PDB file of C-alpha atoms and ligand atoms in Angstrom:
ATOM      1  CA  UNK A   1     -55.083 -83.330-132.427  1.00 57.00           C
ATOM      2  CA  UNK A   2     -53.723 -84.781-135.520  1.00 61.00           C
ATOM      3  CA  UNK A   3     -55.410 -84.691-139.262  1.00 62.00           C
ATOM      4  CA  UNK A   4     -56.713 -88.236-138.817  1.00 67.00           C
ATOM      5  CA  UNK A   5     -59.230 -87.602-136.516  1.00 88.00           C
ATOM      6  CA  UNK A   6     -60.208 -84.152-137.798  1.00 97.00           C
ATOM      7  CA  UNK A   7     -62.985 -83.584-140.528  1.00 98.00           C
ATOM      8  CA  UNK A   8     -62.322 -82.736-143.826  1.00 98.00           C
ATOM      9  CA  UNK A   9     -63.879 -80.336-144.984  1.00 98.00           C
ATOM     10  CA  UNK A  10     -64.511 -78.144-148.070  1.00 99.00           C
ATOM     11  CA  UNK A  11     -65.590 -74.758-147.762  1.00 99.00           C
ATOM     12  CA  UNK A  12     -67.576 -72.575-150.900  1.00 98.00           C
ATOM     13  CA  UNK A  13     -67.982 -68.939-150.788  1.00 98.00           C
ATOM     14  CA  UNK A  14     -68.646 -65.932-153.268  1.00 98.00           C
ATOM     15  CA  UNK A  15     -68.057 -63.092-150.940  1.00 98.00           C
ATOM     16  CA  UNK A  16     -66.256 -61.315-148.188  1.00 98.00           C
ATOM     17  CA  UNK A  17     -65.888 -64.546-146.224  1.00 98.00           C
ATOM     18  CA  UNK A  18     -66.088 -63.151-142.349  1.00 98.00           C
ATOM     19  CA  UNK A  19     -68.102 -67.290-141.886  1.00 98.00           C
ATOM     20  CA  UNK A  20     -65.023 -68.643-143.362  1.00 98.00           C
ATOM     21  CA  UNK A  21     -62.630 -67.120-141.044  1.00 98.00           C
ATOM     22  CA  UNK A  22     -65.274 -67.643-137.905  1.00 98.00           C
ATOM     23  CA  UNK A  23     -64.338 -71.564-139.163  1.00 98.00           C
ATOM     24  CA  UNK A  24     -60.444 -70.637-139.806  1.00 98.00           C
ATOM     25  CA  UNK A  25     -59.739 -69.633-136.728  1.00 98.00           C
ATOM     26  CA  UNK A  26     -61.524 -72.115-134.739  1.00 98.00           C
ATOM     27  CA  UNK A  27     -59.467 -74.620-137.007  1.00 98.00           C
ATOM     28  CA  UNK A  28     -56.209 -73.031-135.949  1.00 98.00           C
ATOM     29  CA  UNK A  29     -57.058 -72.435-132.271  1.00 97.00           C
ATOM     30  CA  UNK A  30     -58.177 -75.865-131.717  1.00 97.00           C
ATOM     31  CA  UNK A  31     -61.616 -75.611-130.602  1.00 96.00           C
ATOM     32  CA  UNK A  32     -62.936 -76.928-133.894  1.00 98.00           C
ATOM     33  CA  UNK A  33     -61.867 -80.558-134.979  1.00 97.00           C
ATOM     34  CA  UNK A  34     -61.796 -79.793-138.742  1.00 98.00           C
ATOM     35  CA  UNK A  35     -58.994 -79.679-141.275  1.00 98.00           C
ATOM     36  CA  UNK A  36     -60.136 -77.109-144.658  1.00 98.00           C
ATOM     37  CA  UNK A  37     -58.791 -78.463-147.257  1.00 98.00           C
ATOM     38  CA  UNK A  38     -59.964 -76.258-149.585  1.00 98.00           C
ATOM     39  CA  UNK A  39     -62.146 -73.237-150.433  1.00 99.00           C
ATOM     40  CA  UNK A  40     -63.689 -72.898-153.709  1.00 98.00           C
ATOM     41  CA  UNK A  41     -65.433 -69.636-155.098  1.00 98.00           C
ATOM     42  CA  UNK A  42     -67.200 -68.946-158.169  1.00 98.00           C
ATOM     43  CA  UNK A  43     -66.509 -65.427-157.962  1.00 98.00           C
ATOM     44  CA  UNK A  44     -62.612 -64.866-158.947  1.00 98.00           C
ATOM     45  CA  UNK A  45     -62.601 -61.575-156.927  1.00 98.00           C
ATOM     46  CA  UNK A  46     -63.701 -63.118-153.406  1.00 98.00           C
ATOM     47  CA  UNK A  47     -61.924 -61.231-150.633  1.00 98.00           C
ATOM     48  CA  UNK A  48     -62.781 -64.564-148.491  1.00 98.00           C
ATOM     49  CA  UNK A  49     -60.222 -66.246-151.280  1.00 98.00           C
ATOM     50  CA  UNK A  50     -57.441 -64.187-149.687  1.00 98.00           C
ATOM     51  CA  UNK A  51     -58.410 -65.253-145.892  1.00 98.00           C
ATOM     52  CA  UNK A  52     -57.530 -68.962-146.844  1.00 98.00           C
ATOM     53  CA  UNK A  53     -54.319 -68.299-148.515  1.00 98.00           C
ATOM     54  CA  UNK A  54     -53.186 -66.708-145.448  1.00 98.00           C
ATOM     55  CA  UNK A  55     -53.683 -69.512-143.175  1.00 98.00           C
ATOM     56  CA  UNK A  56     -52.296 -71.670-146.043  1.00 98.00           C
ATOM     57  CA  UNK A  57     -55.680 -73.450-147.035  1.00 98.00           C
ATOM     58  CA  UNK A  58     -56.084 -74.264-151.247  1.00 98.00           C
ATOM     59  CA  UNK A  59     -58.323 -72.694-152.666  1.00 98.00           C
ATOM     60  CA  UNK A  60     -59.416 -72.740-156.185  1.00 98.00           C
ATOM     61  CA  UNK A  61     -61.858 -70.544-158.247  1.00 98.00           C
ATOM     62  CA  UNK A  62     -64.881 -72.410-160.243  1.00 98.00           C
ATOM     63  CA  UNK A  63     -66.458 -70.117-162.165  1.00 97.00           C
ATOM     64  CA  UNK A  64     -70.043 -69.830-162.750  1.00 96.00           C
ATOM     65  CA  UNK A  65     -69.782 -67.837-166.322  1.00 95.00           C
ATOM     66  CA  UNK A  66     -69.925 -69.725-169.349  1.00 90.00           C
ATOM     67  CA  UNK A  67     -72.014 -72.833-168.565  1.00 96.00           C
ATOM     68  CA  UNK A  68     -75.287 -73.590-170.587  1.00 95.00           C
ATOM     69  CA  UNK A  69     -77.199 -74.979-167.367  1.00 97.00           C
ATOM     70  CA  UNK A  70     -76.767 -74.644-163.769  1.00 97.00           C
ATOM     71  CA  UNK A  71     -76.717 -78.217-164.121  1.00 97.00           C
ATOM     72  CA  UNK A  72     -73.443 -78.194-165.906  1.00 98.00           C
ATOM     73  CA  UNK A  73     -72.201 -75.826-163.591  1.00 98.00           C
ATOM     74  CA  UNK A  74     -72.748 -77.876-160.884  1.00 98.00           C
ATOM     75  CA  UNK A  75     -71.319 -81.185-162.098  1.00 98.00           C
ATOM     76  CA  UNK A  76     -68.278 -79.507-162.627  1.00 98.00           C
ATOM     77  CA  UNK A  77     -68.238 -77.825-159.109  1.00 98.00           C
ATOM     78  CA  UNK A  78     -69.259 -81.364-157.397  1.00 98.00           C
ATOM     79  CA  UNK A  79     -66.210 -82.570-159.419  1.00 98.00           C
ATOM     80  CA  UNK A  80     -64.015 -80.220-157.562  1.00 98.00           C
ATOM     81  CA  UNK A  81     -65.242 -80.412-154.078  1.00 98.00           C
ATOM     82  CA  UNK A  82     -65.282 -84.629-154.348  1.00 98.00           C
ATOM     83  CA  UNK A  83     -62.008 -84.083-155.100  1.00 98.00           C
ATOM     84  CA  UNK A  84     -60.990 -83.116-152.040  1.00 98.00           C
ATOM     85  CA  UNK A  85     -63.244 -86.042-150.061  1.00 98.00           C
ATOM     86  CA  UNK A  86     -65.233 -83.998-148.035  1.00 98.00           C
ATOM     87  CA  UNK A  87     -67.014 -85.407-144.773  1.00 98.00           C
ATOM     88  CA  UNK A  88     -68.341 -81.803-144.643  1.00 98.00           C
ATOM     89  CA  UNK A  89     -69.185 -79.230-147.064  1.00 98.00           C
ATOM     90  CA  UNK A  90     -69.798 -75.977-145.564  1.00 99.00           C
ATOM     91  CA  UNK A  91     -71.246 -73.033-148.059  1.00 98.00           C
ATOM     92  CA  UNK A  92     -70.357 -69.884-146.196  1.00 98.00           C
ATOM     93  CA  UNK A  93     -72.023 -66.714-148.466  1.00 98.00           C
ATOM     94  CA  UNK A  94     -71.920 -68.827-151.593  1.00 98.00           C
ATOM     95  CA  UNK A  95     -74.745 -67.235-153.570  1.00 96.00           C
ATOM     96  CA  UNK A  96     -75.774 -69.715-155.863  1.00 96.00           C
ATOM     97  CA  UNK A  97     -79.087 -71.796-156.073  1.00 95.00           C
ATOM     98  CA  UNK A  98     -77.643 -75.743-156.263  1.00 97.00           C
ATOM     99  CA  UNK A  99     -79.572 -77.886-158.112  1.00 97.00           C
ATOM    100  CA  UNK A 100     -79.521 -81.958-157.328  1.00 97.00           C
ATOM    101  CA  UNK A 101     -76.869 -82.248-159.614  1.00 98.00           C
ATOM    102  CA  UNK A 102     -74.591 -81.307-156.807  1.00 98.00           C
ATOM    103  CA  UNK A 103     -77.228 -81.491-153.397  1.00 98.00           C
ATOM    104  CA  UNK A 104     -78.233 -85.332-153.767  1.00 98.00           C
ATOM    105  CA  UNK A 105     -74.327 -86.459-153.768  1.00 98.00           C
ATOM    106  CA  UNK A 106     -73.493 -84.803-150.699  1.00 98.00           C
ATOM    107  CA  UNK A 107     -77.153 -84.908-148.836  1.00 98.00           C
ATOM    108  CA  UNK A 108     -76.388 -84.730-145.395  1.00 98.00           C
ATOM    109  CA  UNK A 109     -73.001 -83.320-145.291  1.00 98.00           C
ATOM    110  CA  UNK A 110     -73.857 -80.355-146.917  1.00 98.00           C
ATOM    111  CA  UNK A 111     -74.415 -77.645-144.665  1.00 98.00           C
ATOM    112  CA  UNK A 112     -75.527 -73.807-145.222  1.00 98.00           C
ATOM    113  CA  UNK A 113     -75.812 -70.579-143.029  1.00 98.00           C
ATOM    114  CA  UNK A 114     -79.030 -68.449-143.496  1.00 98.00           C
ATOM    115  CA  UNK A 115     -79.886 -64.748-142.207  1.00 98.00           C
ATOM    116  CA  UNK A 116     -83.234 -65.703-140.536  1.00 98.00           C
ATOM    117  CA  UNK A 117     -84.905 -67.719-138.528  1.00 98.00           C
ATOM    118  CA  UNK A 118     -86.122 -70.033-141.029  1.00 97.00           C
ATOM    119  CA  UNK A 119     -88.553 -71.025-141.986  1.00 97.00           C
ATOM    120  CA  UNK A 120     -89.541 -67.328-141.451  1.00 98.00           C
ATOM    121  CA  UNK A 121     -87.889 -65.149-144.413  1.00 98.00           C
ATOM    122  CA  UNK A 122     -86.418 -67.571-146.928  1.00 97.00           C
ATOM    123  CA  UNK A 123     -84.654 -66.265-149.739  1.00 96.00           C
ATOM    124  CA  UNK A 124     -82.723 -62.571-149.585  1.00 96.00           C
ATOM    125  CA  UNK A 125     -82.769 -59.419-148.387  1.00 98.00           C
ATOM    126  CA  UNK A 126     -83.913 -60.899-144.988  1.00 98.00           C
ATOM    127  CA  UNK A 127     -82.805 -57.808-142.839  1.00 98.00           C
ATOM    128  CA  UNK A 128     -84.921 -55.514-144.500  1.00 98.00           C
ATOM    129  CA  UNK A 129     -87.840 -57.772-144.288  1.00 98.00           C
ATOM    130  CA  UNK A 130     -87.345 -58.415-141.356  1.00 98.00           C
ATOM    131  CA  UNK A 131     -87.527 -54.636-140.415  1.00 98.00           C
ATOM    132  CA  UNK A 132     -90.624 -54.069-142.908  1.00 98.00           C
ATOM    133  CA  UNK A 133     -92.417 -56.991-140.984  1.00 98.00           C
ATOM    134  CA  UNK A 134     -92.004 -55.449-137.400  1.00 98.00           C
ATOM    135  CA  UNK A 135     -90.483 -58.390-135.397  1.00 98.00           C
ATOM    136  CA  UNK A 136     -88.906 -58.206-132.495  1.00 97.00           C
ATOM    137  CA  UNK A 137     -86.668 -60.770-132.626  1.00 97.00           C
ATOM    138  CA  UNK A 138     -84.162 -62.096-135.913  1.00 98.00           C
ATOM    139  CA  UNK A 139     -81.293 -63.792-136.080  1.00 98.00           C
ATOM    140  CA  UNK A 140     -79.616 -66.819-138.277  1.00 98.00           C
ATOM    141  CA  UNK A 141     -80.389 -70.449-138.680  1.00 98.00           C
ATOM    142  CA  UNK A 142     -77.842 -72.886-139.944  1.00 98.00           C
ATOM    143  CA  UNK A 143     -79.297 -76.176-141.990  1.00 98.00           C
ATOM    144  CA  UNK A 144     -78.889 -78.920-144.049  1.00 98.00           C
ATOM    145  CA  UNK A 145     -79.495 -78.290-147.407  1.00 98.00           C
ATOM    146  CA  UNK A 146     -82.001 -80.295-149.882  1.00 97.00           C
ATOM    147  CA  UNK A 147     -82.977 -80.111-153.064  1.00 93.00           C
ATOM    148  CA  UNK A 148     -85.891 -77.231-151.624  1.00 93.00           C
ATOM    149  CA  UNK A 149     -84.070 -73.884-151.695  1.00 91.00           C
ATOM    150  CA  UNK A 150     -83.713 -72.692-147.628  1.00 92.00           C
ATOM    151  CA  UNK A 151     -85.637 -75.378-146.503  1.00 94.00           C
ATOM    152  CA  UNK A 152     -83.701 -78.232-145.189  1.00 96.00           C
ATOM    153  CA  UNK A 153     -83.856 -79.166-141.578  1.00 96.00           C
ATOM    154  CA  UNK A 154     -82.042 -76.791-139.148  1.00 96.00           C
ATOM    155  CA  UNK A 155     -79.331 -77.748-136.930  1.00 96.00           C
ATOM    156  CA  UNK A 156     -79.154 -74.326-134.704  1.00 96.00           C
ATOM    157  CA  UNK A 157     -81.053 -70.882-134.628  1.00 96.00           C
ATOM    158  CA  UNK A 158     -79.393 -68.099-132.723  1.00 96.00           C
ATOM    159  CA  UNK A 159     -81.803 -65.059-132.340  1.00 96.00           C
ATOM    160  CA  UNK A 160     -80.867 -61.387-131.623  1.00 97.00           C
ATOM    161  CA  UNK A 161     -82.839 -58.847-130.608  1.00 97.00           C
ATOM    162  CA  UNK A 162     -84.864 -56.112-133.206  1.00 98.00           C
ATOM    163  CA  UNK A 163     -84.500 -52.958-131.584  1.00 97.00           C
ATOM    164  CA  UNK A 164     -86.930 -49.900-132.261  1.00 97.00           C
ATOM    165  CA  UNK A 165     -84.095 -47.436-133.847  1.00 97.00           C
ATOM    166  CA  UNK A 166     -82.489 -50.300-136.523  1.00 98.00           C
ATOM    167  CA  UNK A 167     -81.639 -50.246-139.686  1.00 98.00           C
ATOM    168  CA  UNK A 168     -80.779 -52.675-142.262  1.00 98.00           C
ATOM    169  CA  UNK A 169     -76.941 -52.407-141.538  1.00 98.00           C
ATOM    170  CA  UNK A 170     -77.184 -52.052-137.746  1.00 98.00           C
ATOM    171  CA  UNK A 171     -79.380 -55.252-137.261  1.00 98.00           C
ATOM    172  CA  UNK A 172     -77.088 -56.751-140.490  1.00 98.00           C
ATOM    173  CA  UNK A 173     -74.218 -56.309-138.154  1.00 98.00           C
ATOM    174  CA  UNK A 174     -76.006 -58.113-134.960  1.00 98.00           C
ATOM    175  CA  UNK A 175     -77.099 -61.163-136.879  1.00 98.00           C
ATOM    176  CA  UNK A 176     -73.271 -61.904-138.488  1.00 98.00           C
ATOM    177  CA  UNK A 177     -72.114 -61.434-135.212  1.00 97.00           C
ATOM    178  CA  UNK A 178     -74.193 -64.230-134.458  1.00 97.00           C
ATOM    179  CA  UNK A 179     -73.539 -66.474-137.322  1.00 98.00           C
ATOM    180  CA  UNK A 180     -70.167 -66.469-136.296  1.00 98.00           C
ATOM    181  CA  UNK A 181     -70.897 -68.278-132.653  1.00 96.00           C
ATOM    182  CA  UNK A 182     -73.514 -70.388-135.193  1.00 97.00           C
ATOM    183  CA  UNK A 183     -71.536 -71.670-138.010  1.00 98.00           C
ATOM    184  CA  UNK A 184     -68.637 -73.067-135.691  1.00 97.00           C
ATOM    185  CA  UNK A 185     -70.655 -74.252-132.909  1.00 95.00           C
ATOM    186  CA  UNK A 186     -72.907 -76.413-135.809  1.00 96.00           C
ATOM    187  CA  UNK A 187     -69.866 -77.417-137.323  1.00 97.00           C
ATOM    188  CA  UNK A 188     -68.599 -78.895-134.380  1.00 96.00           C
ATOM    189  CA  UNK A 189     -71.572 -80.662-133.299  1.00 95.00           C
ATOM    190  CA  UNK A 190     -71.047 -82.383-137.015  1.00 97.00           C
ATOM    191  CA  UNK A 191     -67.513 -83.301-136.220  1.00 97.00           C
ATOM    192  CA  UNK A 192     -68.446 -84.956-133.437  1.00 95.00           C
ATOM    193  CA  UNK A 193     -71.410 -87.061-135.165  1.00 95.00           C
ATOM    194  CA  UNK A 194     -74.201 -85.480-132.609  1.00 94.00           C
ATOM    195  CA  UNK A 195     -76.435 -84.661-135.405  1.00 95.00           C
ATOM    196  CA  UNK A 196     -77.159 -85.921-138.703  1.00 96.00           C
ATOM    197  CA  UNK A 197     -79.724 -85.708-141.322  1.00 97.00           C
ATOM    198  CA  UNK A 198     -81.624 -89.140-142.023  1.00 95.00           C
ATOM    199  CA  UNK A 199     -84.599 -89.471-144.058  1.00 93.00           C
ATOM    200  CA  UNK A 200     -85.000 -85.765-144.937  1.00 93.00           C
ATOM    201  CA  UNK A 201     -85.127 -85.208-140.448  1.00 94.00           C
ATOM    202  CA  UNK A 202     -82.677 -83.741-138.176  1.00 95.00           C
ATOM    203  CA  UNK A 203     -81.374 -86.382-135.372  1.00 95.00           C
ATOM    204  CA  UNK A 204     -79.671 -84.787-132.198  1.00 93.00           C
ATOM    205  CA  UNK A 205     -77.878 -86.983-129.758  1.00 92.00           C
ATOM    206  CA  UNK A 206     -79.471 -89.960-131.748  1.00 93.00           C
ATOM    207  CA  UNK A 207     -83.384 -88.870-131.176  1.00 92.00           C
ATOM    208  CA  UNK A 208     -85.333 -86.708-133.614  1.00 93.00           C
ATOM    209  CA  UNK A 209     -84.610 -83.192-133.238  1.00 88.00           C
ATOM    210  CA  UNK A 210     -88.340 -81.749-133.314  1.00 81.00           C
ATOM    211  CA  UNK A 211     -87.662 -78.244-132.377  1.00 84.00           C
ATOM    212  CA  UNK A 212     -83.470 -76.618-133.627  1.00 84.00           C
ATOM    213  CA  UNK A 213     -81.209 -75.903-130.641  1.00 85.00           C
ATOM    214  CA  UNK A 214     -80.945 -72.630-129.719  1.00 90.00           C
ATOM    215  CA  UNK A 215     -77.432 -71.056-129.612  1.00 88.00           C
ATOM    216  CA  UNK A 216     -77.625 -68.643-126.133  1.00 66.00           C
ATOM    217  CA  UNK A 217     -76.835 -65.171-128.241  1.00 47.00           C
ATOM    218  CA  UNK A 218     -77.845 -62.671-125.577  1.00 42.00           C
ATOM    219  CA  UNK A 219     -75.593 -60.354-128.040  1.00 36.00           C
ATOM    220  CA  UNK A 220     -76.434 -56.849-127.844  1.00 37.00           C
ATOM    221  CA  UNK A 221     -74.920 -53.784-129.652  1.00 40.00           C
TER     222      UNK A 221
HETATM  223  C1  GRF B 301     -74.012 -64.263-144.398  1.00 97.97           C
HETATM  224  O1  GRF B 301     -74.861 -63.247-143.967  1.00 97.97           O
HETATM  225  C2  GRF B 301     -74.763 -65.548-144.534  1.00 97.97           C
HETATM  226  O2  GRF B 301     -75.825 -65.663-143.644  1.00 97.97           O
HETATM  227  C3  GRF B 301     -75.275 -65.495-145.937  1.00 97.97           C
HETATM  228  O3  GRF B 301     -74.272 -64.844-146.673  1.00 97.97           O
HETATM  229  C4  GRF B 301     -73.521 -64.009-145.811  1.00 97.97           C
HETATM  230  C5  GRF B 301     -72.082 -64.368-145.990  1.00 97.97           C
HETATM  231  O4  GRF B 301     -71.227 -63.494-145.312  1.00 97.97           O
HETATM  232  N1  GRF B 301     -75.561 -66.825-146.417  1.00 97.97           N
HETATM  233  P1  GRF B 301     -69.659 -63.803-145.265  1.00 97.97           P
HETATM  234  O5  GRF B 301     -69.183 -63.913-146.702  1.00 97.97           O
HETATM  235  O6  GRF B 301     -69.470 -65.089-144.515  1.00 97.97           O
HETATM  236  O7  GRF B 301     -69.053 -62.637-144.563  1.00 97.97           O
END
């Protein structure tokens, strides 16, 4: 496959960055036609920096300290990633409410990864609330993002199973196992134009999407 016919995309994190790498190595084994070209963290210290510099990906840090407004913030940070001409931006961990200064511009090719299965359990700490709530089933959604925080149109749920003797980390552990069959399986269905957002609703295959694909996670651990 050569880099013409690959998506670019830009990737934002904060964290440890195990999405990231779910997305690296599906770049560098060929199942996902996508070319990084860069991942951008506001947090300097982001282990998930040092998993792009390995497989030779840019990355760059944009720092969220010092600015007066999220606003300002995040004209500087849609700066960066339009640098790069995106036809994907994927946030992978990257723990920052957006504001329209940086959603409206790429509506529709910005993309996020969620610990629920929204619209159940927007927000954080999802695991735990999940527990507190007594479901039997969780899992991870991944969505386009809009303006609305967690609330943008999903593109896949995978579930996993709530078992009777879980904790926080032990059902923590089943979801991100999850997310990382999620992230690169949405992903690709983006790189091959089989869904898109238009007028604020999912399309699948050209037709609305009414209820998100399901991602077959009979994981169990
Ligand atoms: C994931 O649980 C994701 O759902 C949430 O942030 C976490 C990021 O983990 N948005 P990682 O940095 O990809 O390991």
């Amino acid at each position: 496959m050569t880099a013409t016919n690959r998506l670019p995309v830009v990737v934002l994190i904060s964290g440890r960055g195990s999405n990231l790498q779910a997305l690296i190595d599906g770049q560098l084994n060929g199942e996902l036609a996508i070319d990084i070209r860069a991942v951008i963290s506001n947090k300097p210290d982001a282990p998930g920096l040092e998993r792009a510099r390995r497989a030779g990906i840019a990355t760059e840090v944009c720092d969220h300290r010092g600015y007066a407004t999220r606003a300002d913030y995040d004209a500087l940070l849609r700066e960066r990633v339009a640098h790069y001409n995106p036809g994907l931006v994927v946030l992978a961990g990257f723990m920052r409410i957006l504001t329209p200064v940086f959603v409206e511009p790429f509506l529709g090719r910005l993309i996020n990864i969620h610990p629920s299965l929204l619209p159940d359990f927007r927000g954080l700490d999802t695991h735990r609330r999940a527990l507190e709530a007594g479901v039997t089933e969780h899992g991870c959604s991944v969505h386009f993002v809009t303006p609305e925080l967690d609330a943008g149109p999903v593109i896949v749920h995978a579930r996993v199973p709530v078992h009777p003797d879980d904790d926080e980390t032990s059902l923590e552990q089943r979801v991100q196992a999850a997310e990382h069959q999620a992230y690169p399986q949405a992903v690709q269905w983006l790189a091959d134009a089989r869904v898109r957002l238009q007028d604020g609703q999912l399309f699948i295959d050209g037709e609305p999407g009414t209820t998100p694909p399901q991602l077959d996670t009979a994981l169990s651990g």
